[in-house]
Structure formats: structure tokens, C-alpha cells
Amino acid sequence: MTDAEYVNIWMRPERPARGPKPAYSRAQITEAAVRIADAEGLEAATMRRIAAEIGAGAMSLYRYVPSRDNLIELMADRLMGEIDVTDMPSGDWRADLTRYADGLRAMWLRHPWISTVQRSLPSFGPNQLLLIERLMGVLDAFVSIDENLGLVAMLNGYVEGTVREEVSSAEELRRSGLSEPEWMARSHPYVDQLVKSGNYPIFTKIVTEARRPHLSREDQFRHGLKHVLDYIATALPPTAGSAMPASREGREGQDGPARGS
């Protein structure tokens, strides 16, 4: 498909202006695709497989979802809808960002195939747009839009990087047939040899002194998230505290221009 032929999936009407009511919906197709990907991996979610799942003809589904890229866009946006941003901003920016980070991590863990989706460019589906409005609204009264983008990107980078490693490790363990303690026990003789060699003092310090590697995945995530949120706090004005002002204009009237304006 050429650039001239491309039409964003969200710009394509789901129902024709005239004619009979469609037999299926994008939501129905997307739900089936997500179920298949959850059970069998993203590559299994083909149009033929989805059609069999919902009892349709494979070619007929292209009337609703014209391409594989469109299907991935629909699936990714569907997953973003699982992240609860109700009542955000709430007035407590740290609590809001913590809730978002927990929701994003939980979504990735429920649907680990999302780690194989290589999409850097946003498609701005309805769930993603709602997420942008609510999530970036949390810091909007405190910082410029550019600083807001940077802080949210840092938070997303931490969560996605951490959970991507978590998903990858779980998959490696699954393939090995070992539990994490069993895998560590199997690695112990080589690690012990490295430590006793005296050639790797920093690695030895990690093995003998570091507490973090022995924490649960949950505690490791909490530990890192606290540091990210502490850094975000340094980028906010002292007036931010944990309370969200009613509006940027109201705060500017009392305290001067908003930071980053």
C-alpha cells in the first residue's frame, strides 16, 4: 500500500452509509485476535485463524480490517483500554502515576505478546487518546508540555523496560523447564569460579553484597519506580506537593508563571 493509498484505520467508517448491517464488528474481530494471541502468540492471530474463531470467511474480514498493520493497531489500542485511568488526575500526582505504572505493567504481564509488537509510531486510537489526556493531565498544571512529554516518556521507558525483561526471563525459564531458583542453582558453579578468580571485583560485589537481585520481581519493580517518581518530583515546582491545582491559570495567578512556560 502506498502513502497515497493509506487511510488511518480510525478514519475508516466501520459501517457503510447504506446497505445491510455488517455481520461482524471490529471490536468482535479484535477481541478474537487478542484471545488467540494470549493463548498461542501474536503470530497465530491471522485473519484465517480469527475467521475460524468467530465463524466467518477469512476474506470477508478484510472488509472490516484491511491489513495486518490495521489489526495490530486495533489490538494494541484494545490493550491500552485495560489501563484504568478513571478519575485521573485525582489531585495526587504520585498516586496517579503509580496507578498508571501498575496498570501498564499488569497489562504487559497479561498479554506478554505485546513485547513482540514493534511499533514506535502512535496510531492515536480512542483508548490511546484517552490515556494521553488522562495521564498527561496529571502533570499538565505543573510543567510545560515538552517537559511533560519527557517525564512521561521516562516513566514509560522504566515500566516497559522492566516488564520486557520480566517477560523475557519468564519465557527463557519456560523453555528451559526450570524454576528461577533451579536456574540460579545450575549457574552457581560458574559464578563461584568467577568470584574466586579475583578478576571481576564489581561483579563479585554484585554477587556478595547486592540486595536487589534477591528481591521479588514485584519488590524490584517498586524499588525502581520509587526512584523514577522521586526524580519526577525534582522536576516539579515546590507547590506541586501531592495535590493537583484546579487549573494552571489559577496557580499562575497566585504563584507566577508555571514552570516551563
mmCIF file of C-alpha atoms in Angstrom:
data_model
loop_
_atom_site.group_PDB
_atom_site.id
_atom_site.type_symbol
_atom_site.label_atom_id
_atom_site.label_comp_id
_atom_site.label_asym_id
_atom_site.label_seq_id
_atom_site.Cartn_x
_atom_site.Cartn_y
_atom_site.Cartn_z
ATOM 1 C CA MET A 1 0.000 0.000 0.000
ATOM 2 C CA THR A 2 1.456 3.395 -0.983
ATOM 3 C CA ASP A 3 1.372 6.510 1.197
ATOM 4 C CA ALA A 4 -1.234 7.972 -1.137
ATOM 5 C CA GLU A 5 -3.471 4.924 -0.622
ATOM 6 C CA TYR A 6 -3.055 4.689 3.141
ATOM 7 C CA VAL A 7 -6.051 5.650 5.270
ATOM 8 C CA ASN A 8 -5.756 5.523 9.067
ATOM 9 C CA ILE A 9 -7.944 2.720 10.440
ATOM 10 C CA TRP A 10 -9.659 5.212 12.752
ATOM 11 C CA MET A 11 -10.695 7.294 9.724
ATOM 12 C CA ARG A 12 -12.375 4.361 8.007
ATOM 13 C CA PRO A 13 -16.089 4.146 8.818
ATOM 14 C CA GLU A 14 -16.868 0.798 10.372
ATOM 15 C CA ARG A 15 -20.334 0.668 8.840
ATOM 16 C CA PRO A 16 -21.214 1.679 5.273
ATOM 17 C CA ALA A 17 -23.565 4.622 4.886
ATOM 18 C CA ARG A 18 -26.011 2.395 3.039
ATOM 19 C CA GLY A 19 -26.723 -1.288 2.785
ATOM 20 C CA PRO A 20 -27.282 -4.091 5.279
ATOM 21 C CA LYS A 21 -25.902 -4.026 8.797
ATOM 22 C CA PRO A 22 -22.440 -5.648 8.925
ATOM 23 C CA ALA A 23 -22.404 -9.186 10.281
ATOM 24 C CA TYR A 24 -19.329 -8.542 12.427
ATOM 25 C CA SER A 25 -17.629 -5.637 14.149
ATOM 26 C CA ARG A 26 -14.049 -4.503 14.580
ATOM 27 C CA ALA A 27 -14.433 -4.984 18.323
ATOM 28 C CA GLN A 28 -15.506 -8.606 17.802
ATOM 29 C CA ILE A 29 -12.592 -9.260 15.457
ATOM 30 C CA THR A 30 -10.153 -7.531 17.805
ATOM 31 C CA GLU A 31 -11.347 -9.478 20.853
ATOM 32 C CA ALA A 32 -10.903 -12.756 18.970
ATOM 33 C CA ALA A 33 -7.414 -11.708 17.854
ATOM 34 C CA VAL A 34 -6.408 -10.847 21.427
ATOM 35 C CA ARG A 35 -7.745 -14.178 22.749
ATOM 36 C CA ILE A 36 -5.739 -16.086 20.147
ATOM 37 C CA ALA A 37 -2.574 -14.074 20.788
ATOM 38 C CA ASP A 38 -2.915 -14.632 24.547
ATOM 39 C CA ALA A 39 -3.233 -18.375 24.061
ATOM 40 C CA GLU A 40 -0.892 -19.020 21.142
ATOM 41 C CA GLY A 41 1.218 -15.917 20.475
ATOM 42 C CA LEU A 42 0.805 -12.953 18.163
ATOM 43 C CA GLU A 43 1.813 -14.807 15.006
ATOM 44 C CA ALA A 44 -1.121 -17.185 15.486
ATOM 45 C CA ALA A 45 -3.599 -14.304 15.226
ATOM 46 C CA THR A 46 -4.007 -14.488 11.454
ATOM 47 C CA MET A 47 -7.138 -13.494 9.564
ATOM 48 C CA ARG A 48 -7.793 -17.155 8.773
ATOM 49 C CA ARG A 49 -7.483 -18.139 12.447
ATOM 50 C CA ILE A 50 -9.644 -15.219 13.584
ATOM 51 C CA ALA A 51 -12.270 -16.064 10.982
ATOM 52 C CA ALA A 52 -12.421 -19.646 12.269
ATOM 53 C CA GLU A 53 -12.767 -18.322 15.826
ATOM 54 C CA ILE A 54 -15.811 -16.190 15.039
ATOM 55 C CA GLY A 55 -17.290 -18.357 12.279
ATOM 56 C CA ALA A 56 -16.632 -16.074 9.330
ATOM 57 C CA GLY A 57 -14.927 -16.323 5.973
ATOM 58 C CA ALA A 58 -11.316 -15.149 6.125
ATOM 59 C CA MET A 59 -11.592 -12.880 3.089
ATOM 60 C CA SER A 60 -14.749 -11.251 4.422
ATOM 61 C CA LEU A 61 -12.833 -9.905 7.435
ATOM 62 C CA TYR A 62 -10.725 -7.675 5.198
ATOM 63 C CA ARG A 63 -13.820 -5.548 4.686
ATOM 64 C CA TYR A 64 -13.570 -4.658 8.375
ATOM 65 C CA VAL A 65 -9.780 -4.743 8.883
ATOM 66 C CA PRO A 66 -7.944 -4.093 5.597
ATOM 67 C CA SER A 67 -4.411 -5.085 6.647
ATOM 68 C CA ARG A 68 -2.245 -6.820 9.232
ATOM 69 C CA ASP A 69 -0.941 -3.431 10.377
ATOM 70 C CA ASN A 70 -4.514 -2.301 10.970
ATOM 71 C CA LEU A 71 -5.172 -5.422 13.039
ATOM 72 C CA ILE A 72 -2.119 -4.762 15.206
ATOM 73 C CA GLU A 73 -3.271 -1.156 15.699
ATOM 74 C CA LEU A 74 -6.678 -2.354 16.841
ATOM 75 C CA MET A 75 -5.180 -4.957 19.182
ATOM 76 C CA ALA A 76 -2.694 -2.537 20.727
ATOM 77 C CA ASP A 77 -5.380 0.065 21.310
ATOM 78 C CA ARG A 78 -7.658 -2.578 22.818
ATOM 79 C CA LEU A 79 -4.934 -3.399 25.367
ATOM 80 C CA MET A 80 -4.459 0.263 26.269
ATOM 81 C CA GLY A 81 -8.114 0.296 27.228
ATOM 82 C CA GLU A 82 -7.304 -2.117 30.066
ATOM 83 C CA ILE A 83 -5.207 0.503 31.876
ATOM 84 C CA ASP A 84 -7.506 2.181 34.395
ATOM 85 C CA VAL A 85 -7.191 5.961 34.229
ATOM 86 C CA THR A 86 -10.607 6.652 35.741
ATOM 87 C CA ASP A 87 -10.685 9.826 37.852
ATOM 88 C CA MET A 88 -7.234 10.925 36.720
ATOM 89 C CA PRO A 89 -5.910 13.440 37.517
ATOM 90 C CA SER A 90 -7.083 12.827 41.064
ATOM 91 C CA GLY A 91 -5.146 15.576 42.819
ATOM 92 C CA ASP A 92 -2.262 13.325 43.916
ATOM 93 C CA TRP A 93 0.235 13.098 41.057
ATOM 94 C CA ARG A 94 2.388 10.402 42.696
ATOM 95 C CA ALA A 95 -0.611 8.159 43.371
ATOM 96 C CA ASP A 96 -1.866 8.682 39.802
ATOM 97 C CA LEU A 97 1.462 7.833 38.176
ATOM 98 C CA THR A 98 1.882 4.818 40.465
ATOM 99 C CA ARG A 99 -1.565 3.541 39.493
ATOM 100 C CA TYR A 100 -0.785 4.047 35.807
ATOM 101 C CA ALA A 101 2.602 2.281 36.106
ATOM 102 C CA ASP A 102 0.983 -0.664 37.908
ATOM 103 C CA GLY A 103 -1.724 -0.857 35.246
ATOM 104 C CA LEU A 104 0.757 -0.761 32.385
ATOM 105 C CA ARG A 105 2.898 -3.494 33.937
ATOM 106 C CA ALA A 106 -0.148 -5.666 34.679
ATOM 107 C CA MET A 107 -1.359 -5.287 31.087
ATOM 108 C CA TRP A 108 2.010 -6.422 29.707
ATOM 109 C CA LEU A 109 2.069 -9.416 32.043
ATOM 110 C CA ARG A 110 -1.447 -10.438 30.986
ATOM 111 C CA HIS A 111 -0.533 -10.106 27.300
ATOM 112 C CA PRO A 112 3.213 -10.814 27.004
ATOM 113 C CA TRP A 113 2.982 -10.952 23.196
ATOM 114 C CA ILE A 114 2.766 -7.153 23.219
ATOM 115 C CA SER A 115 6.544 -7.173 23.771
ATOM 116 C CA THR A 116 6.944 -8.515 20.210
ATOM 117 C CA VAL A 117 4.978 -5.653 18.648
ATOM 118 C CA GLN A 118 7.494 -3.285 17.111
ATOM 119 C CA ARG A 119 5.523 -0.054 16.901
ATOM 120 C CA SER A 120 7.322 3.218 17.580
ATOM 121 C CA LEU A 121 4.817 5.481 15.854
ATOM 122 C CA PRO A 122 1.470 6.066 17.573
ATOM 123 C CA SER A 123 -1.782 5.455 15.710
ATOM 124 C CA PHE A 124 -3.940 7.507 18.102
ATOM 125 C CA GLY A 125 -6.789 5.098 18.647
ATOM 126 C CA PRO A 126 -9.578 6.062 21.069
ATOM 127 C CA ASN A 127 -8.087 4.254 24.077
ATOM 128 C CA GLN A 128 -4.634 5.703 23.446
ATOM 129 C CA LEU A 129 -6.095 9.198 23.144
ATOM 130 C CA LEU A 130 -7.976 8.795 26.432
ATOM 131 C CA LEU A 131 -4.749 7.585 28.050
ATOM 132 C CA ILE A 132 -2.846 10.619 26.733
ATOM 133 C CA GLU A 133 -5.465 13.033 28.020
ATOM 134 C CA ARG A 134 -5.725 11.494 31.493
ATOM 135 C CA LEU A 135 -2.076 10.557 32.040
ATOM 136 C CA MET A 136 -0.523 13.765 30.788
ATOM 137 C CA GLY A 137 -3.229 15.718 32.557
ATOM 138 C CA VAL A 138 -1.630 14.584 35.818
ATOM 139 C CA LEU A 139 1.411 16.849 35.361
ATOM 140 C CA ASP A 140 -0.043 19.388 32.949
ATOM 141 C CA ALA A 141 -0.601 22.079 35.581
ATOM 142 C CA PHE A 142 2.999 21.861 36.794
ATOM 143 C CA VAL A 143 5.286 21.685 33.755
ATOM 144 C CA SER A 144 5.434 22.676 30.097
ATOM 145 C CA ILE A 145 4.082 20.228 27.543
ATOM 146 C CA ASP A 146 7.622 19.361 26.394
ATOM 147 C CA GLU A 147 8.776 18.595 29.926
ATOM 148 C CA ASN A 148 5.585 16.615 30.477
ATOM 149 C CA LEU A 149 6.342 14.520 27.388
ATOM 150 C CA GLY A 150 9.865 13.862 28.650
ATOM 151 C CA LEU A 151 8.781 12.845 32.149
ATOM 152 C CA VAL A 152 6.037 10.536 30.874
ATOM 153 C CA ALA A 153 8.468 9.012 28.350
ATOM 154 C CA MET A 154 10.908 8.327 31.189
ATOM 155 C CA LEU A 155 8.178 6.660 33.260
ATOM 156 C CA ASN A 156 7.025 4.577 30.294
ATOM 157 C CA GLY A 157 10.619 3.654 29.492
ATOM 158 C CA TYR A 158 11.195 2.382 33.012
ATOM 159 C CA VAL A 159 7.990 0.349 33.171
ATOM 160 C CA GLU A 160 8.274 -1.121 29.681
ATOM 161 C CA GLY A 161 11.987 -1.884 30.021
ATOM 162 C CA THR A 162 11.451 -3.605 33.368
ATOM 163 C CA VAL A 163 8.440 -5.661 32.311
ATOM 164 C CA ARG A 164 10.013 -6.542 28.952
ATOM 165 C CA GLU A 165 12.923 -8.119 30.870
ATOM 166 C CA GLU A 166 10.425 -9.818 33.195
ATOM 167 C CA VAL A 167 8.506 -11.286 30.243
ATOM 168 C CA SER A 168 11.715 -12.355 28.501
ATOM 169 C CA SER A 169 13.058 -14.062 31.634
ATOM 170 C CA ALA A 170 9.781 -15.900 32.166
ATOM 171 C CA GLU A 171 9.886 -17.161 28.579
ATOM 172 C CA GLU A 172 13.500 -18.352 28.934
ATOM 173 C CA LEU A 173 12.627 -20.190 32.130
ATOM 174 C CA ARG A 174 9.596 -21.746 30.448
ATOM 175 C CA ARG A 175 11.759 -23.019 27.590
ATOM 176 C CA SER A 176 14.380 -24.350 29.993
ATOM 177 C CA GLY A 177 11.828 -26.213 32.096
ATOM 178 C CA LEU A 178 13.485 -24.871 35.260
ATOM 179 C CA SER A 179 12.224 -22.669 38.064
ATOM 180 C CA GLU A 180 14.174 -19.498 38.786
ATOM 181 C CA PRO A 181 15.833 -20.998 41.923
ATOM 182 C CA GLU A 182 16.782 -24.096 39.880
ATOM 183 C CA TRP A 183 18.272 -21.935 37.137
ATOM 184 C CA MET A 184 20.277 -19.970 39.726
ATOM 185 C CA ALA A 185 21.497 -23.211 41.318
ATOM 186 C CA ARG A 186 22.624 -24.505 37.932
ATOM 187 C CA SER A 187 24.592 -21.303 37.345
ATOM 188 C CA HIS A 188 26.217 -21.314 40.787
ATOM 189 C CA PRO A 189 29.425 -23.298 39.963
ATOM 190 C CA TYR A 190 30.389 -20.884 37.160
ATOM 191 C CA VAL A 191 29.521 -17.799 39.222
ATOM 192 C CA ASP A 192 31.555 -19.182 42.125
ATOM 193 C CA GLN A 193 34.500 -19.708 39.784
ATOM 194 C CA LEU A 194 34.292 -16.099 38.560
ATOM 195 C CA VAL A 195 34.179 -14.728 42.094
ATOM 196 C CA LYS A 196 37.153 -16.831 43.257
ATOM 197 C CA SER A 197 39.238 -15.751 40.272
ATOM 198 C CA GLY A 198 39.541 -12.245 41.706
ATOM 199 C CA ASN A 199 39.377 -10.774 38.213
ATOM 200 C CA TYR A 200 35.937 -9.202 38.483
ATOM 201 C CA PRO A 201 35.672 -7.072 41.651
ATOM 202 C CA ILE A 202 32.454 -5.260 40.670
ATOM 203 C CA PHE A 203 30.764 -8.476 39.622
ATOM 204 C CA THR A 204 31.891 -10.008 42.925
ATOM 205 C CA LYS A 205 30.382 -7.100 44.831
ATOM 206 C CA ILE A 206 27.088 -7.647 42.983
ATOM 207 C CA VAL A 207 27.104 -11.346 43.886
ATOM 208 C CA THR A 208 28.152 -10.942 47.515
ATOM 209 C CA GLU A 209 26.641 -7.610 48.555
ATOM 210 C CA ALA A 210 23.773 -6.577 46.298
ATOM 211 C CA ARG A 211 20.317 -6.966 47.795
ATOM 212 C CA ARG A 212 18.308 -6.016 44.715
ATOM 213 C CA PRO A 213 18.844 -9.248 42.713
ATOM 214 C CA HIS A 214 17.372 -11.219 45.621
ATOM 215 C CA LEU A 215 14.154 -9.210 45.779
ATOM 216 C CA SER A 216 10.956 -10.490 44.204
ATOM 217 C CA ARG A 217 10.028 -9.102 40.802
ATOM 218 C CA GLU A 218 7.310 -7.066 42.482
ATOM 219 C CA ASP A 219 9.722 -5.548 45.018
ATOM 220 C CA GLN A 220 12.309 -4.815 42.338
ATOM 221 C CA PHE A 221 9.652 -3.002 40.328
ATOM 222 C CA ARG A 222 8.531 -0.970 43.378
ATOM 223 C CA HIS A 223 12.123 -0.062 44.238
ATOM 224 C CA GLY A 224 12.864 1.251 40.757
ATOM 225 C CA LEU A 225 9.514 3.008 40.397
ATOM 226 C CA LYS A 226 10.114 4.924 43.623
ATOM 227 C CA HIS A 227 13.369 6.298 42.214
ATOM 228 C CA VAL A 228 11.681 7.323 38.950
ATOM 229 C CA LEU A 229 8.911 9.121 40.827
ATOM 230 C CA ASP A 230 11.456 10.766 43.133
ATOM 231 C CA TYR A 231 13.228 12.122 40.038
ATOM 232 C CA ILE A 232 9.945 13.399 38.588
ATOM 233 C CA ALA A 233 9.351 15.188 41.908
ATOM 234 C CA THR A 234 12.586 17.151 41.408
ATOM 235 C CA ALA A 235 11.255 18.418 38.056
ATOM 236 C CA LEU A 236 8.072 19.793 39.637
ATOM 237 C CA PRO A 237 7.740 23.133 41.427
ATOM 238 C CA PRO A 238 7.656 23.080 45.228
ATOM 239 C CA THR A 239 3.968 23.984 45.128
ATOM 240 C CA ALA A 240 3.167 20.658 43.424
ATOM 241 C CA GLY A 241 3.364 18.596 46.611
ATOM 242 C CA SER A 242 0.912 15.746 46.207
ATOM 243 C CA ALA A 243 -2.053 17.963 45.410
ATOM 244 C CA MET A 244 -3.144 18.976 41.907
ATOM 245 C CA PRO A 245 -4.154 22.645 41.466
ATOM 246 C CA ALA A 246 -7.585 23.262 39.988
ATOM 247 C CA SER A 247 -6.065 24.878 36.913
ATOM 248 C CA ARG A 248 -2.811 26.223 35.517
ATOM 249 C CA GLU A 249 -4.325 29.711 35.279
ATOM 250 C CA GLY A 250 -5.344 29.695 38.932
ATOM 251 C CA ARG A 251 -1.873 28.664 40.077
ATOM 252 C CA GLU A 252 -0.180 31.177 37.813
ATOM 253 C CA GLY A 253 -2.327 33.936 39.260
ATOM 254 C CA GLN A 254 -1.065 33.111 42.763
ATOM 255 C CA ASP A 255 2.473 31.875 42.252
ATOM 256 C CA GLY A 256 3.621 33.426 38.989
ATOM 257 C CA PRO A 257 4.161 31.622 35.629
ATOM 258 C CA ALA A 258 4.028 27.858 35.582
ATOM 259 C CA ARG A 259 7.383 26.121 35.427
ATOM 260 C CA GLY A 260 8.494 25.555 31.853
ATOM 261 C CA SER A 261 6.050 28.163 30.414
#
